[in-house]
Amino acid sequence: MTATAPRRVDIVGIGAGDPDHVTVQAVRALNAADVIFLVTKAAEQDDLVGLRRTILDRFVEQEPRLVEIRDPERARGASAAAQAGAVARWREARAQQYRSLLARELAEGQRGAFLAWGDPTLYESTLSVVSGLAAEVDVDLHVVPGISAMSALAARHRIPLNRVGGSVVITTGRRLADEGLPDAAGDVVVMLDPDCRFADLDEPGLVIYWGAYLGTEDELLVSGLVSDVAQQIVELRAAARARKGWLFDTYLLRRRR
Ligand SMILES: C[S@@+](CC[C@H](N)C(=O)[O-])C[C@H]1O[C@@H](n2cnc3c(N)ncnc32)[C@H](O)[C@@H]1O
């Protein structure tokens, strides 16, 4: 009986928009891959696909096979419950797609790599989808951390994410709208907020550190009291989105102590 050689999959964090975010560990993992899986979304803009291609052109010296996958379409739910159902259905569709992809494209003993935006462990479903399949499809799973939008935001504003001994909550725009600012948190990082939910907060002394297109040549940074700069950010955001057709932004809300 011959032993089967394990297949390996690396989920590789590529940073939040600047090719210089790509780490040495990521470069090594990409160069060791026989197959690189490029996941694109129907609504995704050329810029985002282009950045992934720039990273491959710049850092990958071998000639791995590139396999492009179109992410299943994802419905949006009006309420949190409807949204959770839509996400569950989308994850299942994705799991099925990846199950057949890994069986079809990765031979025994080969290595595959998925590119994950920012850090693969933060608001990124590739890791959980592949890790849910790892035992079933018999792959050895590895994760290469990346620079997240949150780290890029703090670095560009030259601020620590936490204050001495304090906690930081990371949340989404939807949760901020549904639940308000978490009671116990002094500092709150908000991602995935297309609706400028910060503008609805009415807390005296609340400071925002906002960044869009972090790490790219279109980067925008604004900071100040929410009461002073919210409208400026809303307008800046709308104009930038209209100009480019897409926008990624992240912000930190800092309570007065
Ligand atoms: C699907 S999540 C992916 C997060 C990613 N895994 C990370 O570690 O940053 C997408 C969200 O990340 C944030 N984001 C990603 N890249 C960004 C960038 N270059 N500038 C600002 N925000 C960014 C935005 O909040 C966006 O809605």
Short mmCIF file of C-alpha atoms and ligand atoms in Angstrom, two decimals:
data_model
loop_
_atom_site.label_atom_id
_atom_site.label_comp_id
_atom_site.label_asym_id
_atom_site.label_seq_id
_atom_site.Cartn_x
_atom_site.Cartn_y
_atom_site.Cartn_z
CA MET A 1 0.00 0.00 0.00
CA THR A 2 1.43 3.41 -0.89
CA ALA A 3 0.99 6.31 1.51
CA THR A 4 -0.73 9.36 0.02
CA ALA A 5 1.19 12.63 0.20
CA PRO A 6 -0.82 15.33 2.01
CA ARG A 7 -2.05 18.36 0.14
CA ARG A 8 -1.44 21.74 1.72
CA VAL A 9 -3.37 24.99 1.58
CA ASP A 10 -2.05 28.35 2.75
CA ILE A 11 -4.46 31.21 3.35
CA VAL A 12 -2.19 34.16 2.71
CA GLY A 13 -2.86 37.64 4.06
CA ILE A 14 -1.83 40.20 1.42
CA GLY A 15 -2.34 43.40 3.40
CA ALA A 16 -4.94 46.10 3.03
CA GLY A 17 -4.05 47.77 -0.26
CA ASP A 18 -0.34 48.57 -0.39
CA PRO A 19 1.79 45.89 -2.09
CA ASP A 20 4.49 46.80 0.45
CA HIS A 21 2.23 45.30 3.13
CA VAL A 22 3.02 41.83 1.78
CA THR A 23 5.23 40.04 4.29
CA VAL A 24 8.28 37.86 3.69
CA GLN A 25 6.27 34.92 4.98
CA ALA A 26 3.53 35.63 2.42
CA VAL A 27 6.09 35.86 -0.41
CA ARG A 28 7.53 32.50 0.62
CA ALA A 29 4.12 30.86 0.77
CA LEU A 30 3.12 32.25 -2.64
CA ASN A 31 6.37 31.09 -4.22
CA ALA A 32 5.97 27.61 -2.78
CA ALA A 33 2.45 27.22 -4.21
CA ASP A 34 1.73 24.98 -7.18
CA VAL A 35 -1.69 26.56 -7.56
CA ILE A 36 -2.86 30.04 -6.57
CA PHE A 37 -6.59 30.54 -6.17
CA LEU A 38 -7.81 34.04 -7.04
CA VAL A 39 -11.29 34.68 -5.74
CA THR A 40 -13.16 37.53 -7.41
CA LYS A 41 -16.58 38.94 -6.62
CA ALA A 42 -19.17 39.88 -9.23
CA ALA A 43 -19.38 43.43 -7.90
CA GLU A 44 -15.67 43.74 -7.35
CA GLN A 45 -13.87 46.55 -9.04
CA ASP A 46 -10.88 46.17 -11.34
CA ASP A 47 -8.68 47.98 -8.80
CA LEU A 48 -9.05 45.19 -6.25
CA VAL A 49 -8.45 42.42 -8.75
CA GLY A 50 -5.57 44.49 -10.16
CA LEU A 51 -3.88 44.77 -6.78
CA ARG A 52 -3.84 41.02 -6.38
CA ARG A 53 -2.32 40.66 -9.85
CA THR A 54 0.29 43.35 -9.04
CA ILE A 55 1.25 41.38 -5.94
CA LEU A 56 1.64 38.17 -7.92
CA ASP A 57 3.63 39.90 -10.70
CA ARG A 58 5.90 41.59 -8.21
CA PHE A 59 6.57 38.82 -5.72
CA VAL A 60 6.03 35.45 -7.37
CA GLU A 61 9.03 34.21 -9.30
CA GLN A 62 7.76 30.70 -10.05
CA GLU A 63 4.95 30.16 -12.48
CA PRO A 64 2.17 28.67 -10.39
CA ARG A 65 -1.07 27.74 -12.05
CA LEU A 66 -3.65 30.47 -11.47
CA VAL A 67 -7.21 29.38 -10.88
CA GLU A 68 -9.82 32.14 -10.84
CA ILE A 69 -13.00 31.55 -8.92
CA ARG A 70 -16.07 33.74 -9.00
CA ASP A 71 -17.56 34.09 -5.53
CA PRO A 72 -21.23 33.03 -5.35
CA GLU A 73 -23.61 36.00 -5.33
CA ARG A 74 -24.62 37.04 -1.84
CA ALA A 75 -28.09 38.32 -1.01
CA ARG A 76 -28.37 41.17 1.51
CA GLY A 77 -30.84 40.81 4.39
CA ALA A 78 -32.86 43.77 5.60
CA SER A 79 -32.69 42.70 9.27
CA ALA A 80 -29.89 41.10 11.31
CA ALA A 81 -31.75 37.73 11.21
CA ALA A 82 -32.32 37.88 7.45
CA GLN A 83 -28.70 38.87 7.00
CA ALA A 84 -27.52 35.90 9.11
CA GLY A 85 -29.63 33.54 6.93
CA ALA A 86 -28.27 35.06 3.72
CA VAL A 87 -24.71 34.71 5.00
CA ALA A 88 -25.29 31.06 6.02
CA ARG A 89 -26.62 30.21 2.53
CA TRP A 90 -23.76 32.01 0.86
CA ARG A 91 -21.21 30.20 3.04
CA GLU A 92 -22.72 26.84 2.14
CA ALA A 93 -22.59 27.70 -1.58
CA ARG A 94 -18.98 28.72 -1.12
CA ALA A 95 -18.15 25.53 0.80
CA GLN A 96 -19.53 23.43 -2.04
CA GLN A 97 -17.58 25.42 -4.59
CA TYR A 98 -14.32 25.06 -2.63
CA ARG A 99 -14.91 21.36 -1.96
CA SER A 100 -14.98 20.55 -5.67
CA LEU A 101 -12.26 23.08 -6.44
CA LEU A 102 -9.75 21.55 -4.03
CA ALA A 103 -10.54 18.01 -5.18
CA ARG A 104 -10.26 19.02 -8.84
CA GLU A 105 -7.31 21.43 -8.85
CA LEU A 106 -4.95 20.20 -6.14
CA ALA A 107 -3.19 16.88 -6.66
CA GLU A 108 -1.70 14.82 -3.84
CA GLY A 109 1.41 16.42 -2.40
CA GLN A 110 0.68 19.80 -4.03
CA ARG A 111 0.39 23.18 -2.33
CA GLY A 112 -2.34 25.69 -2.99
CA ALA A 113 -2.62 29.30 -1.78
CA PHE A 114 -5.63 31.57 -1.40
CA LEU A 115 -5.02 35.32 -1.28
CA ALA A 116 -6.92 36.95 1.59
CA TRP A 117 -7.38 40.71 1.83
CA GLY A 118 -5.75 42.30 4.91
CA ASP A 119 -5.40 39.65 7.60
CA PRO A 120 -7.14 36.32 6.92
CA THR A 121 -8.44 36.12 10.50
CA LEU A 122 -10.46 39.34 10.45
CA TYR A 123 -13.87 39.59 8.71
CA GLU A 124 -12.65 37.19 6.04
CA SER A 125 -14.58 34.05 5.30
CA THR A 126 -11.97 32.10 3.27
CA LEU A 127 -10.30 30.74 6.40
CA SER A 128 -13.48 29.49 8.03
CA VAL A 129 -14.78 27.98 4.77
CA VAL A 130 -11.53 26.11 4.05
CA SER A 131 -11.00 25.10 7.68
CA GLY A 132 -14.54 23.66 7.71
CA LEU A 133 -13.52 21.47 4.78
CA ALA A 134 -9.94 20.67 5.75
CA ALA A 135 -10.64 17.28 7.37
CA GLU A 136 -13.18 16.23 4.75
CA VAL A 137 -10.97 17.03 1.76
CA ASP A 138 -7.78 16.06 3.61
CA VAL A 139 -5.67 19.20 3.36
CA ASP A 140 -3.08 20.48 5.75
CA LEU A 141 -4.18 24.07 6.44
CA HIS A 142 -1.81 26.99 7.19
CA VAL A 143 -2.48 30.68 7.74
CA VAL A 144 -0.10 33.53 6.90
CA PRO A 145 -1.07 36.67 8.84
CA GLY A 146 -1.36 39.96 7.00
CA ILE A 147 -1.56 43.66 7.80
CA SER A 148 -5.23 44.38 8.44
CA ALA A 149 -7.03 47.59 7.56
CA MET A 150 -7.25 48.21 11.31
CA SER A 151 -3.46 48.11 11.73
CA ALA A 152 -2.98 50.25 8.63
CA LEU A 153 -5.48 52.80 10.01
CA ALA A 154 -3.71 53.11 13.36
CA ALA A 155 -0.30 53.35 11.71
CA ARG A 156 -1.39 56.08 9.29
CA HIS A 157 -2.97 58.14 12.10
CA ARG A 158 0.08 57.39 14.28
CA ILE A 159 -2.08 56.27 17.20
CA PRO A 160 -2.19 53.12 19.33
CA LEU A 161 -5.43 51.18 18.95
CA ASN A 162 -5.85 50.88 22.72
CA ARG A 163 -5.11 53.19 25.57
CA VAL A 164 -3.01 52.01 28.54
CA GLY A 165 -4.49 48.75 29.84
CA GLY A 166 -7.70 49.40 27.91
CA SER A 167 -9.75 47.12 25.71
CA VAL A 168 -10.63 47.54 22.04
CA VAL A 169 -13.83 46.25 20.48
CA ILE A 170 -13.83 45.45 16.77
CA THR A 171 -17.27 45.58 15.23
CA THR A 172 -19.26 46.30 12.09
CA GLY A 173 -21.35 49.27 10.99
CA ARG A 174 -24.48 47.14 11.18
CA ARG A 175 -23.83 46.17 14.80
CA LEU A 176 -23.01 49.73 15.72
CA ALA A 177 -26.38 50.77 14.29
CA ASP A 178 -28.26 47.94 16.02
CA GLU A 179 -26.53 47.99 19.40
CA GLY A 180 -24.90 51.42 19.71
CA LEU A 181 -21.42 51.92 21.12
CA PRO A 182 -20.49 48.95 23.35
CA ASP A 183 -20.88 50.11 26.98
CA ALA A 184 -17.60 48.84 28.34
CA ALA A 185 -15.36 49.77 25.42
CA GLY A 186 -13.17 52.83 25.47
CA ASP A 187 -12.06 52.27 21.88
CA VAL A 188 -14.09 50.78 19.06
CA VAL A 189 -12.86 49.84 15.59
CA VAL A 190 -15.62 49.76 12.98
CA MET A 191 -15.30 47.91 9.67
CA LEU A 192 -17.82 47.12 6.94
CA ASP A 193 -19.85 50.28 7.34
CA PRO A 194 -21.18 51.62 4.03
CA ASP A 195 -23.73 53.78 5.84
CA CYS A 196 -21.59 56.14 7.94
CA ARG A 197 -23.18 54.93 11.18
CA PHE A 198 -20.79 57.11 13.19
CA ALA A 199 -22.82 60.12 12.08
CA ASP A 200 -25.82 58.87 14.12
CA LEU A 201 -23.88 58.73 17.40
CA ASP A 202 -24.57 61.43 19.87
CA GLU A 203 -21.89 61.13 22.51
CA PRO A 204 -20.08 64.27 23.67
CA GLY A 205 -16.33 64.20 23.25
CA LEU A 206 -16.32 61.15 20.93
CA VAL A 207 -13.32 61.26 18.58
CA ILE A 208 -13.09 59.51 15.21
CA TYR A 209 -9.98 58.43 13.31
CA TRP A 210 -11.22 57.58 9.81
CA GLY A 211 -9.38 56.16 6.81
CA ALA A 212 -10.44 55.11 3.32
CA TYR A 213 -8.42 53.29 0.61
CA LEU A 214 -5.69 52.84 3.22
CA GLY A 215 -2.32 52.01 1.74
CA THR A 216 -3.31 53.08 -1.78
CA GLU A 217 -2.62 56.27 -3.71
CA ASP A 218 -6.24 57.34 -3.11
CA GLU A 219 -5.91 57.12 0.67
CA LEU A 220 -8.08 59.55 2.68
CA LEU A 221 -7.58 60.33 6.36
CA VAL A 222 -9.71 62.49 8.67
CA SER A 223 -9.69 62.77 12.44
CA GLY A 224 -11.43 64.94 15.01
CA LEU A 225 -14.51 65.14 17.18
CA VAL A 226 -17.39 63.25 15.55
CA SER A 227 -19.55 66.32 16.11
CA ASP A 228 -17.08 68.42 14.08
CA VAL A 229 -16.02 66.09 11.24
CA ALA A 230 -18.91 63.64 10.63
CA GLN A 231 -20.44 65.72 7.84
CA GLN A 232 -17.05 66.27 6.21
CA ILE A 233 -16.43 62.49 6.14
CA VAL A 234 -19.92 61.77 4.77
CA GLU A 235 -19.33 64.20 1.90
CA LEU A 236 -15.76 63.09 1.22
CA ARG A 237 -16.86 59.48 1.22
CA ALA A 238 -19.77 60.06 -1.18
CA ALA A 239 -17.59 62.01 -3.63
CA ALA A 240 -14.79 59.42 -3.56
CA ARG A 241 -17.22 56.55 -4.01
CA ALA A 242 -18.87 58.28 -6.95
CA ARG A 243 -15.49 58.94 -8.54
CA LYS A 244 -13.99 55.47 -8.11
CA GLY A 245 -17.10 53.28 -8.03
CA TRP A 246 -16.09 51.56 -4.77
CA LEU A 247 -14.82 52.46 -1.34
CA PHE A 248 -13.34 50.65 1.63
CA ASP A 249 -13.17 52.54 4.91
CA THR A 250 -12.41 51.76 8.53
CA TYR A 251 -12.52 53.94 11.60
CA LEU A 252 -11.68 54.03 15.28
CA LEU A 253 -14.07 55.70 17.74
CA ARG A 254 -12.34 56.88 20.90
CA ARG A 255 -14.35 57.82 23.96
CA ARG A 256 -13.37 60.64 26.20
CA ARG A 257 -11.87 59.28 29.41
C1 LIG B 1 -14.33 41.86 4.12
S1 LIG B 1 -13.53 42.96 5.20
C2 LIG B 1 -11.89 42.40 5.07
C3 LIG B 1 -11.02 42.84 6.21
C4 LIG B 1 -9.58 42.35 6.06
N1 LIG B 1 -9.49 40.92 6.26
C5 LIG B 1 -8.62 43.06 7.01
O1 LIG B 1 -7.89 42.40 7.75
O2 LIG B 1 -8.57 44.29 6.97
C6 LIG B 1 -13.58 44.44 4.27
C7 LIG B 1 -13.56 45.66 5.16
O3 LIG B 1 -12.22 45.87 5.59
C8 LIG B 1 -11.95 47.25 5.65
N2 LIG B 1 -10.86 47.56 4.70
C9 LIG B 1 -10.19 46.67 3.96
N3 LIG B 1 -9.23 47.27 3.25
C10 LIG B 1 -9.29 48.59 3.55
C11 LIG B 1 -8.56 49.73 3.15
N4 LIG B 1 -7.55 49.65 2.28
N5 LIG B 1 -8.89 50.93 3.69
C12 LIG B 1 -9.90 51.05 4.58
N6 LIG B 1 -10.62 50.00 4.99
C13 LIG B 1 -10.33 48.78 4.50
C14 LIG B 1 -13.26 47.97 5.32
O4 LIG B 1 -13.93 48.22 6.54
C15 LIG B 1 -13.98 46.95 4.50
O5 LIG B 1 -15.37 47.14 4.56
#
